mmCIF file of C-alpha atoms in Angstrom:
data_model
loop_
_atom_site.group_PDB
_atom_site.id
_atom_site.type_symbol
_atom_site.label_atom_id
_atom_site.label_comp_id
_atom_site.label_asym_id
_atom_site.label_seq_id
_atom_site.Cartn_x
_atom_site.Cartn_y
_atom_site.Cartn_z
ATOM 1 C CA MET A 1 -59.042 47.410 -35.105
ATOM 2 C CA LYS A 2 -60.830 44.445 -35.377
ATOM 3 C CA LEU A 3 -58.865 41.290 -36.556
ATOM 4 C CA SER A 4 -60.136 39.574 -39.517
ATOM 5 C CA LYS A 5 -60.894 35.607 -39.332
ATOM 6 C CA ASN A 6 -57.789 34.790 -41.473
ATOM 7 C CA HIS A 7 -55.451 36.982 -38.713
ATOM 8 C CA LEU A 8 -57.111 35.311 -35.611
ATOM 9 C CA LEU A 9 -56.657 32.009 -37.252
ATOM 10 C CA PHE A 10 -52.908 32.909 -37.974
ATOM 11 C CA LEU A 11 -52.480 34.096 -34.328
ATOM 12 C CA LEU A 12 -53.920 31.166 -33.115
ATOM 13 C CA THR A 13 -51.817 28.755 -35.280
ATOM 14 C CA PHE A 14 -48.881 30.537 -34.201
ATOM 15 C CA VAL A 15 -49.561 30.315 -30.455
ATOM 16 C CA ILE A 16 -50.408 26.609 -30.973
ATOM 17 C CA LEU A 17 -46.762 25.952 -32.680
ATOM 18 C CA ILE A 18 -44.975 28.223 -29.964
ATOM 19 C CA SER A 19 -46.786 26.246 -27.291
ATOM 20 C CA ILE A 20 -45.854 22.880 -28.947
ATOM 21 C CA LEU A 21 -42.197 23.964 -29.484
ATOM 22 C CA LEU A 22 -42.047 25.124 -25.799
ATOM 23 C CA PHE A 23 -43.177 21.699 -24.903
ATOM 24 C CA ILE A 24 -40.774 19.875 -27.067
ATOM 25 C CA ILE A 25 -37.932 21.641 -25.546
ATOM 26 C CA SER A 26 -39.060 21.266 -21.980
ATOM 27 C CA GLN A 27 -39.145 17.599 -22.850
ATOM 28 C CA LEU A 28 -35.789 17.562 -24.468
ATOM 29 C CA LYS A 29 -34.316 19.035 -21.637
ATOM 30 C CA ARG A 30 -35.831 16.779 -19.393
ATOM 31 C CA GLU A 31 -34.641 13.695 -21.333
ATOM 32 C CA VAL A 32 -31.051 14.965 -21.484
ATOM 33 C CA SER A 33 -31.305 15.659 -17.756
ATOM 34 C CA TRP A 34 -32.412 12.103 -17.198
ATOM 35 C CA GLN A 35 -29.517 10.774 -19.503
ATOM 36 C CA VAL A 36 -26.940 12.356 -17.270
ATOM 37 C CA VAL A 37 -28.747 10.930 -14.286
ATOM 38 C CA GLU A 38 -28.529 7.512 -16.020
ATOM 39 C CA ASN A 39 -24.779 8.246 -16.876
ATOM 40 C CA VAL A 40 -23.900 8.984 -13.394
ATOM 41 C CA SER A 41 -25.656 6.030 -12.433
ATOM 42 C CA ASP A 42 -23.596 3.707 -14.217
ATOM 43 C CA GLN A 43 -20.397 5.426 -13.509
ATOM 44 C CA ILE A 44 -21.166 5.021 -9.784
ATOM 45 C CA SER A 45 -21.699 1.644 -10.226
ATOM 46 C CA LEU A 46 -18.263 1.292 -12.056
ATOM 47 C CA SER A 47 -16.676 3.374 -9.177
ATOM 48 C CA LEU A 48 -18.273 1.056 -6.642
ATOM 49 C CA ARG A 49 -16.647 -1.980 -8.414
ATOM 50 C CA LYS A 50 -13.328 -0.214 -8.357
ATOM 51 C CA GLU A 51 -13.520 0.492 -4.824
ATOM 52 C CA LEU A 52 -14.779 -2.548 -3.415
ATOM 53 C CA ASP A 53 -12.030 -4.441 -5.610
ATOM 54 C CA ASP A 54 -9.141 -2.137 -4.010
ATOM 55 C CA GLU A 55 -10.747 -3.058 -0.216
ATOM 56 C CA LYS A 56 -10.613 -6.719 -1.054
ATOM 57 C CA GLU A 57 -7.156 -6.529 -2.700
ATOM 58 C CA ASN A 58 -5.828 -4.498 0.505
ATOM 59 C CA ALA A 59 -7.588 -7.089 3.019
ATOM 60 C CA LEU A 60 -6.134 -10.131 1.108
ATOM 61 C CA ARG A 61 -2.638 -8.565 0.618
ATOM 62 C CA PHE A 62 -2.568 -8.168 4.462
ATOM 63 C CA ALA A 63 -4.083 -11.672 5.395
ATOM 64 C CA ILE A 64 -1.694 -13.608 2.894
ATOM 65 C CA VAL A 65 1.497 -11.552 4.774
ATOM 66 C CA LEU A 66 0.137 -12.500 8.100
ATOM 67 C CA ALA A 67 -0.567 -16.216 7.042
ATOM 68 C CA GLN A 68 3.290 -16.268 5.998
ATOM 69 C CA ASN A 69 4.339 -15.532 9.432
ATOM 70 C CA GLY A 70 5.886 -18.433 11.348
ATOM 71 C CA ALA A 71 5.053 -17.158 14.752
ATOM 72 C CA ILE A 72 1.471 -17.280 13.912
ATOM 73 C CA LYS A 73 1.244 -20.705 12.275
ATOM 74 C CA SER A 74 3.637 -22.139 15.191
ATOM 75 C CA ALA A 75 1.206 -20.543 17.772
ATOM 76 C CA LEU A 76 -1.733 -22.614 16.090
ATOM 77 C CA ALA A 77 -0.090 -25.870 15.704
ATOM 78 C CA GLU A 78 0.814 -25.656 19.480
ATOM 79 C CA ASP A 79 -2.552 -24.362 20.697
ATOM 80 C CA ASP A 80 -0.905 -21.441 22.323
ATOM 81 C CA GLU A 81 -3.281 -18.561 22.237
ATOM 82 C CA ASP A 82 -1.242 -16.290 24.268
ATOM 83 C CA GLU A 83 1.453 -16.486 21.744
ATOM 84 C CA GLY A 84 -0.672 -16.015 18.708
ATOM 85 C CA PHE A 85 -2.356 -13.045 20.416
ATOM 86 C CA GLU A 86 0.809 -11.156 21.258
ATOM 87 C CA THR A 87 2.192 -11.861 17.776
ATOM 88 C CA LEU A 88 -0.834 -10.470 15.995
ATOM 89 C CA LYS A 89 -0.761 -7.470 18.161
ATOM 90 C CA LEU A 90 2.882 -6.864 17.666
ATOM 91 C CA ILE A 91 2.400 -7.074 13.566
ATOM 92 C CA MET A 92 -0.817 -4.899 13.741
ATOM 93 C CA ASN A 93 0.917 -2.418 16.120
ATOM 94 C CA ASN A 94 3.769 -1.858 13.693
ATOM 95 C CA VAL A 95 1.330 -1.564 10.836
ATOM 96 C CA GLU A 96 -0.435 1.262 12.499
ATOM 97 C CA LYS A 97 2.741 3.088 13.559
ATOM 98 C CA HIS A 98 4.672 2.803 10.264
ATOM 99 C CA ILE A 99 1.552 3.072 7.794
ATOM 100 C CA HIS A 100 -0.743 4.987 10.019
ATOM 101 C CA THR A 101 -3.535 2.434 9.046
ATOM 102 C CA VAL A 102 -5.639 0.263 11.343
ATOM 103 C CA VAL A 103 -5.790 -3.263 10.132
ATOM 104 C CA ARG A 104 -8.417 -5.743 12.096
ATOM 105 C CA ALA A 105 -7.141 -8.978 11.534
ATOM 106 C CA GLN A 106 -8.033 -12.270 13.438
ATOM 107 C CA ILE A 107 -7.043 -15.887 13.864
ATOM 108 C CA ILE A 108 -9.656 -18.737 13.608
ATOM 109 C CA THR A 109 -8.891 -22.286 14.483
ATOM 110 C CA ALA A 110 -9.654 -25.004 12.030
ATOM 111 C CA ASP A 111 -13.052 -26.054 14.139
ATOM 112 C CA TYR A 112 -14.186 -22.342 13.785
ATOM 113 C CA CYS A 113 -13.286 -20.924 17.147
ATOM 114 C CA LEU A 114 -11.837 -17.662 17.608
ATOM 115 C CA PHE A 115 -7.842 -17.923 18.401
ATOM 116 C CA ALA A 116 -6.897 -14.207 18.538
ATOM 117 C CA ARG A 117 -8.110 -10.796 17.413
ATOM 118 C CA SER A 118 -5.858 -7.775 16.959
ATOM 119 C CA TRP A 119 -8.523 -5.120 18.357
ATOM 120 C CA ASP A 120 -9.009 -6.941 21.750
ATOM 121 C CA LYS A 121 -7.082 -5.304 24.532
ATOM 122 C CA ASP A 122 -6.918 -8.663 26.119
ATOM 123 C CA ASN A 123 -7.283 -12.161 24.486
ATOM 124 C CA LEU A 124 -10.595 -12.713 26.418
ATOM 125 C CA TYR A 125 -12.614 -14.093 23.570
ATOM 126 C CA SER A 126 -10.274 -16.526 22.709
ATOM 127 C CA GLY A 127 -12.336 -20.065 22.171
ATOM 128 C CA MET A 128 -15.463 -18.314 21.318
ATOM 129 C CA PRO A 129 -17.407 -20.285 18.712
ATOM 130 C CA LEU A 130 -17.808 -18.465 15.422
ATOM 131 C CA ASP A 131 -19.690 -21.521 13.329
ATOM 132 C CA VAL A 132 -23.047 -20.063 14.143
ATOM 133 C CA TYR A 133 -22.144 -16.945 12.283
ATOM 134 C CA ARG A 134 -19.431 -17.916 9.612
ATOM 135 C CA ALA A 135 -21.437 -20.292 7.438
ATOM 136 C CA ASP A 136 -18.880 -18.861 4.663
ATOM 137 C CA LEU A 137 -16.022 -20.833 6.042
ATOM 138 C CA ASP A 138 -17.489 -23.983 4.896
ATOM 139 C CA TYR A 139 -15.904 -22.938 1.531
ATOM 140 C CA PHE A 140 -12.560 -24.054 2.922
ATOM 141 C CA LYS A 141 -13.805 -27.836 3.216
ATOM 142 C CA THR A 142 -13.276 -28.338 -0.434
ATOM 143 C CA HIS A 143 -11.105 -25.342 -1.301
ATOM 144 C CA ARG A 144 -7.566 -24.436 -0.348
ATOM 145 C CA ASP A 145 -7.069 -21.110 -2.114
ATOM 146 C CA PRO A 146 -7.608 -17.862 -0.159
ATOM 147 C CA ARG A 147 -10.950 -15.884 -0.536
ATOM 148 C CA VAL A 148 -12.014 -12.408 -0.363
ATOM 149 C CA SER A 149 -15.723 -11.556 -0.383
ATOM 150 C CA ILE A 150 -18.351 -9.813 1.406
ATOM 151 C CA GLU A 151 -19.931 -11.926 4.220
ATOM 152 C CA VAL A 152 -22.113 -11.618 7.083
ATOM 153 C CA GLY A 153 -20.798 -12.439 10.388
ATOM 154 C CA ARG A 154 -21.538 -11.008 13.706
ATOM 155 C CA ARG A 155 -20.886 -7.743 11.398
ATOM 156 C CA LEU A 156 -21.265 -7.280 7.834
ATOM 157 C CA GLY A 157 -17.950 -6.687 5.866
ATOM 158 C CA ILE A 158 -15.305 -7.672 3.531
ATOM 159 C CA LYS A 159 -13.657 -10.585 4.798
ATOM 160 C CA ALA A 160 -10.175 -11.801 3.446
ATOM 161 C CA THR A 161 -9.650 -15.524 4.652
ATOM 162 C CA VAL A 162 -6.470 -17.499 4.215
ATOM 163 C CA PRO A 163 -6.063 -21.044 5.267
ATOM 164 C CA ILE A 164 -2.936 -22.111 6.917
ATOM 165 C CA TYR A 165 -1.888 -25.598 6.315
ATOM 166 C CA GLU A 166 0.830 -27.946 8.130
ATOM 167 C CA LYS A 167 1.165 -30.085 5.157
ATOM 168 C CA ASN A 168 -2.314 -31.334 4.552
ATOM 169 C CA ASP A 169 -3.561 -30.461 8.022
ATOM 170 C CA LEU A 170 -5.624 -27.408 8.142
ATOM 171 C CA LEU A 171 -4.438 -25.531 11.164
ATOM 172 C CA GLY A 172 -6.797 -22.549 11.019
ATOM 173 C CA PHE A 173 -7.222 -19.386 9.350
ATOM 174 C CA VAL A 174 -5.905 -15.752 9.297
ATOM 175 C CA GLU A 175 -8.704 -13.375 8.258
ATOM 176 C CA VAL A 176 -8.252 -9.658 7.489
ATOM 177 C CA LEU A 177 -11.819 -7.338 7.979
ATOM 178 C CA GLN A 178 -12.848 -4.130 6.159
ATOM 179 C CA PHE A 179 -15.933 -2.500 6.861
ATOM 180 C CA PHE A 180 -16.543 -0.108 3.812
ATOM 181 C CA ASP A 181 -14.643 2.680 5.361
ATOM 182 C CA ALA A 182 -12.759 3.547 2.384
ATOM 183 C CA SER A 183 -15.415 3.417 0.046
ATOM 184 C CA THR A 184 -17.519 5.555 2.113
ATOM 185 C CA ASP A 185 -14.846 8.154 2.398
ATOM 186 C CA PHE A 186 -14.402 8.115 -1.371
ATOM 187 C CA PHE A 187 -17.842 8.826 -2.654
ATOM 188 C CA HIS A 188 -18.251 11.467 0.395
ATOM 189 C CA LYS A 189 -15.450 13.361 -1.719
ATOM 190 C CA PHE A 190 -17.809 13.616 -4.528
ATOM 191 C CA GLY A 191 -20.821 14.729 -2.530
ATOM 192 C CA ILE A 192 -22.192 11.053 -2.776
ATOM 193 C CA ASP A 193 -23.331 9.380 0.559
ATOM 194 C CA LEU A 194 -22.954 5.672 0.463
ATOM 195 C CA TYR A 195 -25.166 3.327 2.408
ATOM 196 C CA VAL A 196 -24.215 -0.083 2.958
ATOM 197 C CA LEU A 197 -27.381 -1.852 3.684
ATOM 198 C CA LEU A 198 -27.957 -5.618 5.020
ATOM 199 C CA ASP A 199 -31.319 -7.519 4.242
ATOM 200 C CA ASP A 200 -32.940 -7.629 7.963
ATOM 201 C CA SER A 201 -33.400 -11.733 7.522
ATOM 202 C CA TYR A 202 -29.753 -11.747 8.728
ATOM 203 C CA TYR A 203 -30.839 -9.745 12.147
ATOM 204 C CA ASN A 204 -29.979 -12.729 14.203
ATOM 205 C CA THR A 205 -26.770 -13.498 12.823
ATOM 206 C CA ALA A 206 -25.097 -9.915 12.539
ATOM 207 C CA VAL A 207 -25.415 -9.313 16.394
ATOM 208 C CA LEU A 208 -23.365 -6.518 16.586
ATOM 209 C CA MET A 209 -25.682 -4.647 14.117
ATOM 210 C CA GLN A 210 -28.682 -5.009 15.986
ATOM 211 C CA ASN A 211 -28.813 -1.620 17.228
ATOM 212 C CA ASN A 212 -27.996 0.030 14.100
ATOM 213 C CA PRO A 213 -30.426 2.440 12.324
ATOM 214 C CA THR A 214 -33.009 0.563 9.811
ATOM 215 C CA VAL A 215 -34.166 1.753 6.377
ATOM 216 C CA ALA A 216 -37.128 -0.489 4.888
ATOM 217 C CA TRP A 217 -36.056 -4.051 5.464
ATOM 218 C CA TYR A 218 -32.430 -3.032 5.802
ATOM 219 C CA ILE A 219 -29.922 -2.714 8.739
ATOM 220 C CA VAL A 220 -27.258 0.318 7.981
ATOM 221 C CA GLY A 221 -23.737 -1.411 7.794
ATOM 222 C CA ASN A 222 -21.390 1.325 7.385
ATOM 223 C CA ARG A 223 -20.448 4.410 9.205
ATOM 224 C CA GLY A 224 -19.925 8.242 8.232
ATOM 225 C CA TYR A 225 -23.239 8.457 6.342
ATOM 226 C CA ASN A 226 -25.392 11.670 6.320
ATOM 227 C CA MET A 227 -28.251 11.749 9.168
ATOM 228 C CA VAL A 228 -30.518 13.741 7.052
ATOM 229 C CA ASN A 229 -30.237 11.619 3.994
ATOM 230 C CA LEU A 230 -30.731 8.772 6.256
ATOM 231 C CA LYS A 231 -34.091 10.236 6.989
ATOM 232 C CA THR A 232 -34.949 10.487 3.414
ATOM 233 C CA LEU A 233 -34.166 6.792 2.798
ATOM 234 C CA GLN A 234 -36.367 6.150 5.578
ATOM 235 C CA ARG A 235 -39.208 7.644 3.766
ATOM 236 C CA THR A 236 -38.284 6.015 0.228
ATOM 237 C CA ASP A 237 -40.317 3.493 -1.599
ATOM 238 C CA PHE A 238 -37.703 0.687 -1.721
ATOM 239 C CA LYS A 239 -39.840 -1.535 -3.687
ATOM 240 C CA LYS A 240 -39.889 1.020 -6.330
ATOM 241 C CA LEU A 241 -36.305 2.289 -6.091
ATOM 242 C CA ARG A 242 -35.361 -1.587 -6.300
ATOM 243 C CA LYS A 243 -37.303 -1.824 -9.448
ATOM 244 C CA GLN A 244 -36.175 1.452 -11.173
ATOM 245 C CA ARG A 245 -32.619 1.634 -9.642
ATOM 246 C CA VAL A 246 -32.755 5.359 -9.799
ATOM 247 C CA LEU A 247 -35.300 7.923 -7.922
ATOM 248 C CA LEU A 248 -35.806 11.581 -7.111
ATOM 249 C CA GLU A 249 -37.081 12.101 -3.616
ATOM 250 C CA ASP A 250 -36.666 15.372 -1.659
ATOM 251 C CA ASN A 251 -34.809 16.898 -4.415
ATOM 252 C CA LYS A 252 -32.141 14.242 -4.025
ATOM 253 C CA TYR A 253 -31.050 11.370 -6.435
ATOM 254 C CA ILE A 254 -31.108 8.241 -4.865
ATOM 255 C CA PHE A 255 -29.179 5.227 -6.674
ATOM 256 C CA TYR A 256 -29.589 1.488 -5.917
ATOM 257 C CA GLU A 257 -27.222 -1.295 -6.454
ATOM 258 C CA PRO A 258 -27.627 -4.817 -5.351
ATOM 259 C CA MET A 259 -24.967 -6.623 -2.661
ATOM 260 C CA HIS A 260 -23.866 -10.030 -3.073
ATOM 261 C CA ASN A 261 -21.868 -12.503 -1.047
ATOM 262 C CA GLY A 262 -19.384 -14.922 -2.039
ATOM 263 C CA GLN A 263 -22.013 -17.541 -3.004
ATOM 264 C CA ALA A 264 -23.622 -15.025 -5.514
ATOM 265 C CA GLU A 265 -26.558 -14.454 -3.145
ATOM 266 C CA THR A 266 -28.265 -11.116 -2.773
ATOM 267 C CA ILE A 267 -27.759 -10.053 0.902
ATOM 268 C CA GLY A 268 -28.390 -6.431 0.762
ATOM 269 C CA ALA A 269 -27.643 -3.396 -1.525
ATOM 270 C CA PHE A 270 -25.488 -0.398 -1.856
ATOM 271 C CA VAL A 271 -27.832 2.766 -1.749
ATOM 272 C CA PHE A 272 -25.968 6.286 -2.813
ATOM 273 C CA VAL A 273 -27.685 9.790 -2.185
ATOM 274 C CA MET A 274 -26.705 12.528 -4.191
ATOM 275 C CA SER A 275 -28.398 15.855 -4.197
ATOM 276 C CA LYS A 276 -30.222 17.560 -7.338
ATOM 277 C CA LYS A 277 -28.096 20.540 -6.886
ATOM 278 C CA SER A 278 -24.724 18.724 -6.582
ATOM 279 C CA LEU A 279 -25.673 16.439 -9.822
ATOM 280 C CA GLU A 280 -26.748 19.566 -11.920
ATOM 281 C CA HIS A 281 -23.165 21.300 -10.859
ATOM 282 C CA PHE A 282 -21.635 18.223 -12.137
ATOM 283 C CA ALA A 283 -23.635 18.475 -15.253
ATOM 284 C CA SER A 284 -23.158 21.918 -15.628
ATOM 285 C CA THR A 285 -19.147 22.182 -14.879
ATOM 286 C CA GLU A 286 -18.407 18.634 -16.262
ATOM 287 C CA GLU A 287 -15.195 18.664 -14.281
ATOM 288 C CA GLU A 288 -15.725 16.561 -11.137
ATOM 289 C CA ILE A 289 -18.154 14.270 -13.327
ATOM 290 C CA SER A 290 -15.590 13.803 -15.936
ATOM 291 C CA PHE A 291 -13.271 12.978 -13.520
ATOM 292 C CA LEU A 292 -15.213 10.434 -11.911
ATOM 293 C CA LEU A 293 -16.088 8.822 -15.231
ATOM 294 C CA THR A 294 -12.458 8.882 -16.652
ATOM 295 C CA PHE A 295 -11.603 7.487 -13.333
ATOM 296 C CA SER A 296 -13.772 4.666 -13.412
ATOM 297 C CA ARG A 297 -13.600 3.952 -17.097
ATOM 298 C CA ALA A 298 -9.793 4.048 -17.234
ATOM 299 C CA ASN A 299 -9.431 1.589 -13.863
ATOM 300 C CA LEU A 300 -12.355 -0.556 -15.193
ATOM 301 C CA TYR A 301 -10.251 -0.935 -18.621
ATOM 302 C CA GLU A 302 -7.048 -1.710 -16.425
ATOM 303 C CA ILE A 303 -8.857 -4.219 -14.299
ATOM 304 C CA VAL A 304 -10.209 -6.209 -17.496
ATOM 305 C CA LYS A 305 -7.026 -5.780 -19.088
ATOM 306 C CA LYS A 306 -4.680 -7.314 -16.494
ATOM 307 C CA GLU A 307 -7.384 -9.951 -15.341
ATOM 308 C CA GLN A 308 -7.286 -11.124 -18.882
ATOM 309 C CA TYR A 309 -3.600 -11.088 -19.233
ATOM 310 C CA GLU A 310 -2.714 -12.427 -15.863
ATOM 311 C CA SER A 311 -5.282 -15.319 -16.249
ATOM 312 C CA LYS A 312 -2.853 -16.491 -18.907
ATOM 313 C CA VAL A 313 0.012 -16.483 -17.061
ATOM 314 C CA TYR A 314 -0.979 -17.744 -13.383
ATOM 315 C CA HIS A 315 -2.469 -21.049 -12.824
ATOM 316 C CA SER A 316 -4.534 -19.330 -9.733
ATOM 317 C CA GLY A 317 -4.979 -16.235 -7.574
ATOM 318 C CA TYR A 318 -2.815 -17.904 -4.812
ATOM 319 C CA ASP A 319 0.115 -18.454 -6.869
ATOM 320 C CA LYS A 320 -0.045 -14.680 -8.014
ATOM 321 C CA ALA A 321 -0.382 -13.366 -4.613
ATOM 322 C CA LEU A 322 2.300 -15.506 -3.134
ATOM 323 C CA LEU A 323 4.800 -14.540 -5.802
ATOM 324 C CA SER A 324 4.044 -10.856 -5.453
ATOM 325 C CA LEU A 325 4.993 -11.031 -1.873
ATOM 326 C CA LYS A 326 8.824 -12.209 -2.208
ATOM 327 C CA ASP A 327 10.059 -8.699 -1.293
ATOM 328 C CA THR A 328 7.860 -8.473 1.798
ATOM 329 C CA VAL A 329 8.352 -11.747 3.657
ATOM 330 C CA PRO A 330 10.385 -11.256 6.891
ATOM 331 C CA GLU A 331 13.896 -12.804 7.145
ATOM 332 C CA GLU A 332 12.529 -15.475 9.841
ATOM 333 C CA ASP A 333 10.139 -16.603 7.337
ATOM 334 C CA ARG A 334 11.920 -16.692 4.366
ATOM 335 C CA GLU A 335 13.124 -20.192 4.317
ATOM 336 C CA LEU A 336 9.310 -21.361 4.558
ATOM 337 C CA PHE A 337 8.342 -18.956 1.953
ATOM 338 C CA MET A 338 10.883 -20.051 -0.596
ATOM 339 C CA GLU A 339 9.786 -23.885 0.022
ATOM 340 C CA GLU A 340 6.120 -22.842 -0.820
ATOM 341 C CA ALA A 341 7.458 -20.656 -3.854
ATOM 342 C CA ARG A 342 9.425 -23.582 -5.177
ATOM 343 C CA ASP A 343 6.473 -25.949 -4.986
ATOM 344 C CA VAL A 344 4.260 -23.399 -6.633
ATOM 345 C CA LEU A 345 6.972 -22.690 -9.517
ATOM 346 C CA SER A 346 7.697 -26.475 -10.244
ATOM 347 C CA SER A 347 4.203 -26.738 -11.504
ATOM 348 C CA TYR A 348 4.998 -23.871 -14.310
ATOM 349 C CA THR A 349 6.439 -24.272 -17.843
ATOM 350 C CA LYS A 350 9.768 -22.465 -18.876
ATOM 351 C CA GLU A 351 7.352 -20.121 -21.236
ATOM 352 C CA GLU A 352 5.105 -19.267 -18.146
ATOM 353 C CA LEU A 353 7.976 -18.598 -16.294
ATOM 354 C CA ILE A 354 9.302 -16.566 -18.954
ATOM 355 C CA ALA A 355 5.946 -14.694 -19.157
ATOM 356 C CA MET A 356 6.050 -13.818 -15.310
ATOM 357 C CA MET A 357 9.605 -12.494 -15.491
ATOM 358 C CA LEU A 358 8.657 -10.137 -18.319
ATOM 359 C CA ARG A 359 5.638 -8.678 -16.488
ATOM 360 C CA TYR A 360 7.524 -8.232 -13.220
ATOM 361 C CA LYS A 361 7.863 -4.387 -13.451
ATOM 362 C CA LEU A 362 3.967 -3.774 -14.396
ATOM 363 C CA SER A 363 1.905 -2.665 -11.691
ATOM 364 C CA ARG A 364 -0.137 -5.788 -10.292
ATOM 365 C CA ARG A 365 -3.153 -6.396 -8.427
ATOM 366 C CA ILE A 366 -3.248 -8.998 -5.377
ATOM 367 C CA GLN A 367 -6.075 -11.600 -6.370
ATOM 368 C CA GLY A 368 -7.056 -14.694 -4.734
ATOM 369 C CA GLU A 369 -10.533 -15.857 -4.878
ATOM 370 C CA ILE A 370 -12.324 -12.566 -4.771
ATOM 371 C CA ARG A 371 -16.108 -12.365 -4.946
#
């Protein structure tokens, strides 16, 4: 049976409409999918901020405790490197034994020479000049407060640095180092691989990283990454990634975040790799992704809320960090701590002291000059 022209026209119109509808549906699905990707990208950024803040706070906490140790201060004042090394090793061994955490700490002299390192078997490197690698220490020429930030030394890492003074004389610094292990492990639990990348313009400074793998114009700075995904990154167009912040490569989503040091200079990048399958699993179940989103947003809210409140209570991050240690100071250092605490508290008004007492039982964040 032959179709009339009207029937043919109707059929053609129907086919065109169906085609348009299918095209619109496919575009909507693609757009929704990309919205999920962008949402994940935002939450990864928030989670990264939270994890880095945690690593910085932990490093600063240990550094402040070490700086309050009378034996370390005495060893620096008397230029007794052996005593400083033995004291530092004893403390760090006790930390590892009782807390099951390996903490890397070092003591640096006022003229930027190595005094002692906790991870050395013997104190063979004492006296080694660090000024070539540690321009960030110049910060303390004009500041006395502790500081924690991402810095390039002989190796890229989070460095919490606390200056030690004898009255107005700078004796040296206590420093605790973190190398992004906690952040790498955290994201790995969600099936996300983190790569901490240092710009290769720092190649001559980061001498302990010169044999590390490279990606584009970056040196890989962390451990525990996936070698398969590393190959993917080595094929990725980083100019495009840096511009778009998210790319799909080898059925894997790649997310880009710039990395800044304590001077707000861009020194590298944090790059995340997540398989398309994993992201689709997150999007379909909404359980893991909702946990990540809730975790990030809740913590971000708490961070902002506490920072706004605490900035009204404490005159500086140093004051807050110092006073939070009142229950952890060793007995032999109690008198020195109390003297320092009295000096700090004398600058506060009665109302400010009451505010501190009212918030004492709240969970607190250790904070120096965190950058």
